[in-house]
Coordinates of C-alpha atoms in Angstrom, one line a residue:
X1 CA 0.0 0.0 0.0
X2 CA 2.0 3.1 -1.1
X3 CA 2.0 6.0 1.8
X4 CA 0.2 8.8 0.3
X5 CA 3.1 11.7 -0.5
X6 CA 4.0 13.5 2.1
X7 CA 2.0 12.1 4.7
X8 CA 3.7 11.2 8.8
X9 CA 4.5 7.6 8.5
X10 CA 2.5 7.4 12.3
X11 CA -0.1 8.9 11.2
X12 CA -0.3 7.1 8.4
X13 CA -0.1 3.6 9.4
X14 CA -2.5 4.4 12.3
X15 CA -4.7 5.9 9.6
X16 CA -5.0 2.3 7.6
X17 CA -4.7 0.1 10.1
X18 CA -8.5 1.9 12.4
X19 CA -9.5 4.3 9.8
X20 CA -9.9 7.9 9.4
X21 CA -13.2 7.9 12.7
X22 CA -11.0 5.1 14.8
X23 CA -13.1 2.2 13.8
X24 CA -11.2 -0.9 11.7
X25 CA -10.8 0.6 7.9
X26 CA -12.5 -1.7 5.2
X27 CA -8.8 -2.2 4.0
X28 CA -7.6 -2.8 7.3
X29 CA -9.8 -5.8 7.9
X30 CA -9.0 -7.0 4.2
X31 CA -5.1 -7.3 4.8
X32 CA -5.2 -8.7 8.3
X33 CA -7.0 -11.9 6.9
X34 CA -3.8 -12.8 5.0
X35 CA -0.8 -10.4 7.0
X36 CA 0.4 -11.7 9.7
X37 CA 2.0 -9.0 11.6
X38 CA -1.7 -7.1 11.5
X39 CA -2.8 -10.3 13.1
X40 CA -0.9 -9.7 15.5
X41 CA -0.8 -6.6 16.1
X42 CA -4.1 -6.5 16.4
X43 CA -3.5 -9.5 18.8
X44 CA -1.1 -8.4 21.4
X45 CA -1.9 -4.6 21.3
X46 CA 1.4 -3.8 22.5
X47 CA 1.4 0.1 21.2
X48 CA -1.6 0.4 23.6
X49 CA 0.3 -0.6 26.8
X50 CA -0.2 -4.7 26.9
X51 CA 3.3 -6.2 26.6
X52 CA 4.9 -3.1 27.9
X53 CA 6.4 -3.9 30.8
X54 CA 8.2 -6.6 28.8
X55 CA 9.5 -4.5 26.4
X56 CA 10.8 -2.1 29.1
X57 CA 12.8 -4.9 30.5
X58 CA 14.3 -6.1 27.7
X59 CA 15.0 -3.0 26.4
X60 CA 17.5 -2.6 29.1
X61 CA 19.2 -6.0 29.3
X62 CA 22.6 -6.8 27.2
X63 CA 22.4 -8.5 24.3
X64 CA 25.5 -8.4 22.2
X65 CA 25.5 -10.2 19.1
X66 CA 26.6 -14.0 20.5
X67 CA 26.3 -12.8 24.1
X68 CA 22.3 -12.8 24.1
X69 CA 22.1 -15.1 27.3
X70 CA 20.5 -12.7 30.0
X71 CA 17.9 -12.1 26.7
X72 CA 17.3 -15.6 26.7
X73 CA 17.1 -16.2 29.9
X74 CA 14.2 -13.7 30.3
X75 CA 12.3 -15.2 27.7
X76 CA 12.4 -18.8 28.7
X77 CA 11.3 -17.7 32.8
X78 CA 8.5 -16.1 31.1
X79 CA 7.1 -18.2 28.3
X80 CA 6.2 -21.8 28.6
X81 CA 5.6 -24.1 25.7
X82 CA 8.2 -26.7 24.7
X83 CA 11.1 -24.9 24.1
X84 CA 14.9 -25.9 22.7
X85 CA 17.7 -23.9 22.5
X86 CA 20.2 -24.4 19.2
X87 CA 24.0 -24.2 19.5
X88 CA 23.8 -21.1 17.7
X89 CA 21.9 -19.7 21.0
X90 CA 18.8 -19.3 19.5
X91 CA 15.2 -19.9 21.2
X92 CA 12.4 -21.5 19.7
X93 CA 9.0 -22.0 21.8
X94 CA 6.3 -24.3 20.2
X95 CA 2.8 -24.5 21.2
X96 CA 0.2 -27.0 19.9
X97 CA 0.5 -29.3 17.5
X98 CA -0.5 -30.2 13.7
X99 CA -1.2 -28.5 11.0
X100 CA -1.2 -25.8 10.0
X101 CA 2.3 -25.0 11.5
X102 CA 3.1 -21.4 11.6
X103 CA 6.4 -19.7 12.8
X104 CA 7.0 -15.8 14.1
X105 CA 10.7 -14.6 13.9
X106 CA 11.9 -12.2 16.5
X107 CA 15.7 -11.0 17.0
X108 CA 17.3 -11.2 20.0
X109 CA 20.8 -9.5 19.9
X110 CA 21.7 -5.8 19.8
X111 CA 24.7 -4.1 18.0
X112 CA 28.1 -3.7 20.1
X113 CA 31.9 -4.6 20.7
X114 CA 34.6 -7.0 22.3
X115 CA 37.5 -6.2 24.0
X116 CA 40.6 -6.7 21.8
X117 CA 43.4 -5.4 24.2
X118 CA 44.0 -2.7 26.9
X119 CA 46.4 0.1 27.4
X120 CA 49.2 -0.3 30.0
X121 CA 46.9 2.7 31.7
X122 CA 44.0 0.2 31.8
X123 CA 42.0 1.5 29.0
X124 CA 40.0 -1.4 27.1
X125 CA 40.5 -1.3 23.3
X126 CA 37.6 -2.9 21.2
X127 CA 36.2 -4.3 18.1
X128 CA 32.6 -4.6 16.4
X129 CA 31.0 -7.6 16.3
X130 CA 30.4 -7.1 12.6
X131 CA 32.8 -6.7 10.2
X132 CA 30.9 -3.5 8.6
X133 CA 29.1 -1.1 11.2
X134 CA 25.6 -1.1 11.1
X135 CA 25.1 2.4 10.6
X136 CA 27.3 4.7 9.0
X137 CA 27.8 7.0 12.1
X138 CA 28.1 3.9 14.7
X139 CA 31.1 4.1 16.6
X140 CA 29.7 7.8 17.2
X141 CA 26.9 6.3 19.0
X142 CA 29.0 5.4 21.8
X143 CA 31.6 8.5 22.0
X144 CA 31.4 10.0 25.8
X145 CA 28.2 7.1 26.2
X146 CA 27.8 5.0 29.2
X147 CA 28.8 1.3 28.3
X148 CA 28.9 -1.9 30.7
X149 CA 31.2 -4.8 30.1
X150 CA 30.6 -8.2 30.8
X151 CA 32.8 -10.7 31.5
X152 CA 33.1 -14.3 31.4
X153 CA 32.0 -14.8 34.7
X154 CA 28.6 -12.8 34.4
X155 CA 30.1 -9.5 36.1
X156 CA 29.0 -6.5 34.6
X157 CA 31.2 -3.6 34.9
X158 CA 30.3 0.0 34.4
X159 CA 32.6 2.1 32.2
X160 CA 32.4 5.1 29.9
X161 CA 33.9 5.7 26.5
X162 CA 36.1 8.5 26.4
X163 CA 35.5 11.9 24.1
X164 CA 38.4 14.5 23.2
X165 CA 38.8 17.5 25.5
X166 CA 35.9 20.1 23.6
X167 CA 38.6 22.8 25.3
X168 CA 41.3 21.4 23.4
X169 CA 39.7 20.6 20.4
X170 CA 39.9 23.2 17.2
X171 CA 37.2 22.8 14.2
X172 CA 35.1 20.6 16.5
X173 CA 32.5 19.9 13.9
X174 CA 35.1 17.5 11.8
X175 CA 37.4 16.7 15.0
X176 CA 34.9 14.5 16.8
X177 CA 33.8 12.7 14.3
X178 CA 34.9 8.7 15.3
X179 CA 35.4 6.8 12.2
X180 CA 36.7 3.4 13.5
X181 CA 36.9 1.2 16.5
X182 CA 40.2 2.1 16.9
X183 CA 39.1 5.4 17.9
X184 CA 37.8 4.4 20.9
X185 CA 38.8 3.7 24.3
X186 CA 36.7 2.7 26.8
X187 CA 37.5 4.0 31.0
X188 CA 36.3 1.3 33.0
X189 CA 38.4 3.0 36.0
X190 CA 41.5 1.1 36.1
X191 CA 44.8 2.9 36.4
X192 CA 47.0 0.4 34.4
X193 CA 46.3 -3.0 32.4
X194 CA 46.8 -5.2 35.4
X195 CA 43.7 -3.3 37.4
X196 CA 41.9 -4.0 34.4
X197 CA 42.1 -7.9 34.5
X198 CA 42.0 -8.0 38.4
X199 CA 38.6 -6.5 37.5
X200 CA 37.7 -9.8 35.3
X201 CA 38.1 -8.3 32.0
X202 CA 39.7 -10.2 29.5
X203 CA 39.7 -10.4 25.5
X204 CA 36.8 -10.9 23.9
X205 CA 34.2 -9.7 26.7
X206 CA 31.1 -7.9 25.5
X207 CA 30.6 -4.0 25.3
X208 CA 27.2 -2.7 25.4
X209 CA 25.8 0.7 25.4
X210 CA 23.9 1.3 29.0
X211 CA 20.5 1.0 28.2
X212 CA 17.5 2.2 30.3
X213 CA 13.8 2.5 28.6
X214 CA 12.0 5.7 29.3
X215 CA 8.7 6.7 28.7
X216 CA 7.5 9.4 26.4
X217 CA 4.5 11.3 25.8
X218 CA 1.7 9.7 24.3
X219 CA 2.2 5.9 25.5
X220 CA 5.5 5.9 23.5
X221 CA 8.7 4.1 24.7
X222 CA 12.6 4.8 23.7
X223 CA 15.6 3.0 24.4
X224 CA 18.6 1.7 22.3
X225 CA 18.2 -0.7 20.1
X226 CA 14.1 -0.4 21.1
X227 CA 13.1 -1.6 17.6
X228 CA 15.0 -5.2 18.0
X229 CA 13.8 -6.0 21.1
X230 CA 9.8 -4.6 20.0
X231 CA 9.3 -8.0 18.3
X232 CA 10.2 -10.6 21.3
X233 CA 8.1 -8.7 23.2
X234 CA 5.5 -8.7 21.2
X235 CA 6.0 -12.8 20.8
X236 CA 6.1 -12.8 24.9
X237 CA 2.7 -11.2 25.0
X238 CA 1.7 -13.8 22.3
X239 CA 3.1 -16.7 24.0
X240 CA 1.7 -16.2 27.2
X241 CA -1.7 -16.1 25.6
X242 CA -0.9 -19.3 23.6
X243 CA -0.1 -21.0 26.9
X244 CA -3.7 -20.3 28.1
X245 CA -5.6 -21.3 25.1
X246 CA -4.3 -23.7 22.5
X247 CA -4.1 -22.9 18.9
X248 CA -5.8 -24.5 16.2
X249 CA -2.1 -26.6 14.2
X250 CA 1.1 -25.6 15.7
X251 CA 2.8 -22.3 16.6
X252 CA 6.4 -21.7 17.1
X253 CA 8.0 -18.3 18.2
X254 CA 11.6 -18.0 17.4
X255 CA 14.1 -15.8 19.0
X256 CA 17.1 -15.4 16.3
X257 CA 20.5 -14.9 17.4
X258 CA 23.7 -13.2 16.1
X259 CA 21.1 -11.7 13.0

């Protein structure tokens, strides 16, 4: 259905999805018999609170690409269902049985870095998870931004990455401009590589941005990385209603890893 020109794409989608007077629009009701994300949208209702509370907490917990455990973890305590995790860490939750079998994707992991090394004055050096950034601005996502590091024993340690001096900087608008990981250096507090590792960091530990979710004006929701984490919860809130009354066939939800 091509947006009308120049219209808000909010506005827009709320427009086709209930119509111009709030009721379901002819063309609404039309495309929800054969799409299933209207389904289930319509379904959960998460833009009009239910599911919230879910999305607020895993909005806020790490889940670096291959590190998506505490992610995991918080889906399988709150779904039932028969569920199997795959070496690959993803989750998949099945409810029901027969035909028709239907399966809903959700993602799981959020952009970020590993350690690579640290500075004999205990900074931590890092690399992205992906070979190519995900955004053409990304390591500037996380200049003078709170980060926590996780090791391999489940400690999470706070740290910040560190920004250039605005008082010593000249032409600011080009100067602070990070291009590459190896830009940036990441202050966990340690004064000198051994601190560092009597801290429990070590190569290969996950950096994530410090998330928090915080409410906005008109029921809306923001957080980092918001949008990945929308669809489990969506699947949560569909779960836990699939748990109460069986489908007709077979439903799986999936939780994808390392996307």
């Amino acid at each position: 259905e091509p947006r009308p020109k120049g219209a808000d794409t909010a506005n827009w989608h709320s427009h086709f999805m209930t119509g111009p007077k709030g009721g379901p629009s002819p063309r609404s009701k039309q495309r929800s018999r054969r799409n299933p994300f209207a389904v289930l949208c319509g379904l959960c209702g998460l833009c009009g609170g239910i599911g919230a509370a879910d999305l607020a907490r895993l909005a806020a917990l790490d889940g670096a690409s291959g590190y998506e455990g505490p992610v995991t973890a918080y889906l399988r305590q709150s779904l039932g269902g028969r569920q199997e995790v795959d070496n690959t860490g993803s989750l998949t939750v099945t409810f029901g049985a027969g035909r028709p079998h239907t399966m809903l994707l959700a993602g799981l992991d959020e952009p970020g870095y590993v350690v690579s090394g640290m500075t004999e004055d205990g900074y931590l050096r890092v690399q992205r998870l992906s070979s190519s950034p995900p955004h053409s601005r990304f390591e500037d996502f996380f200049v003078a931004q709170a980060v926590r590091v996780t090791t391999a024993g489940g400690k999470t340690l706070n740290g910040v990455v560190a920004a250039p001096s605005v008082h010593l900087q000249s032409e600011r608008s080009t100067t602070m401009r990070v291009d590459h990981p190896e830009e940036l250096y990441v202050d966990i507090g340690a004064r000198s590589q051994a601190q560092a590792r009597q801290a429990g960091v070590d190569l290969l530990d996950p950096v994530t941005l410090e998330k928090q979710a915080i409410e906005l004006g008109g029921g809306r929701m923001s957080a980092p990385w918001i949008s990945g984490r929308a669809g489990a919860a969506v699947l949560v809130e569909l779960g836990r209603r699939l748990a109460g009354a069986a489908p007709q066939g077979t439903v799986t939800l999936a939780f994808a890893s390392q996307q």
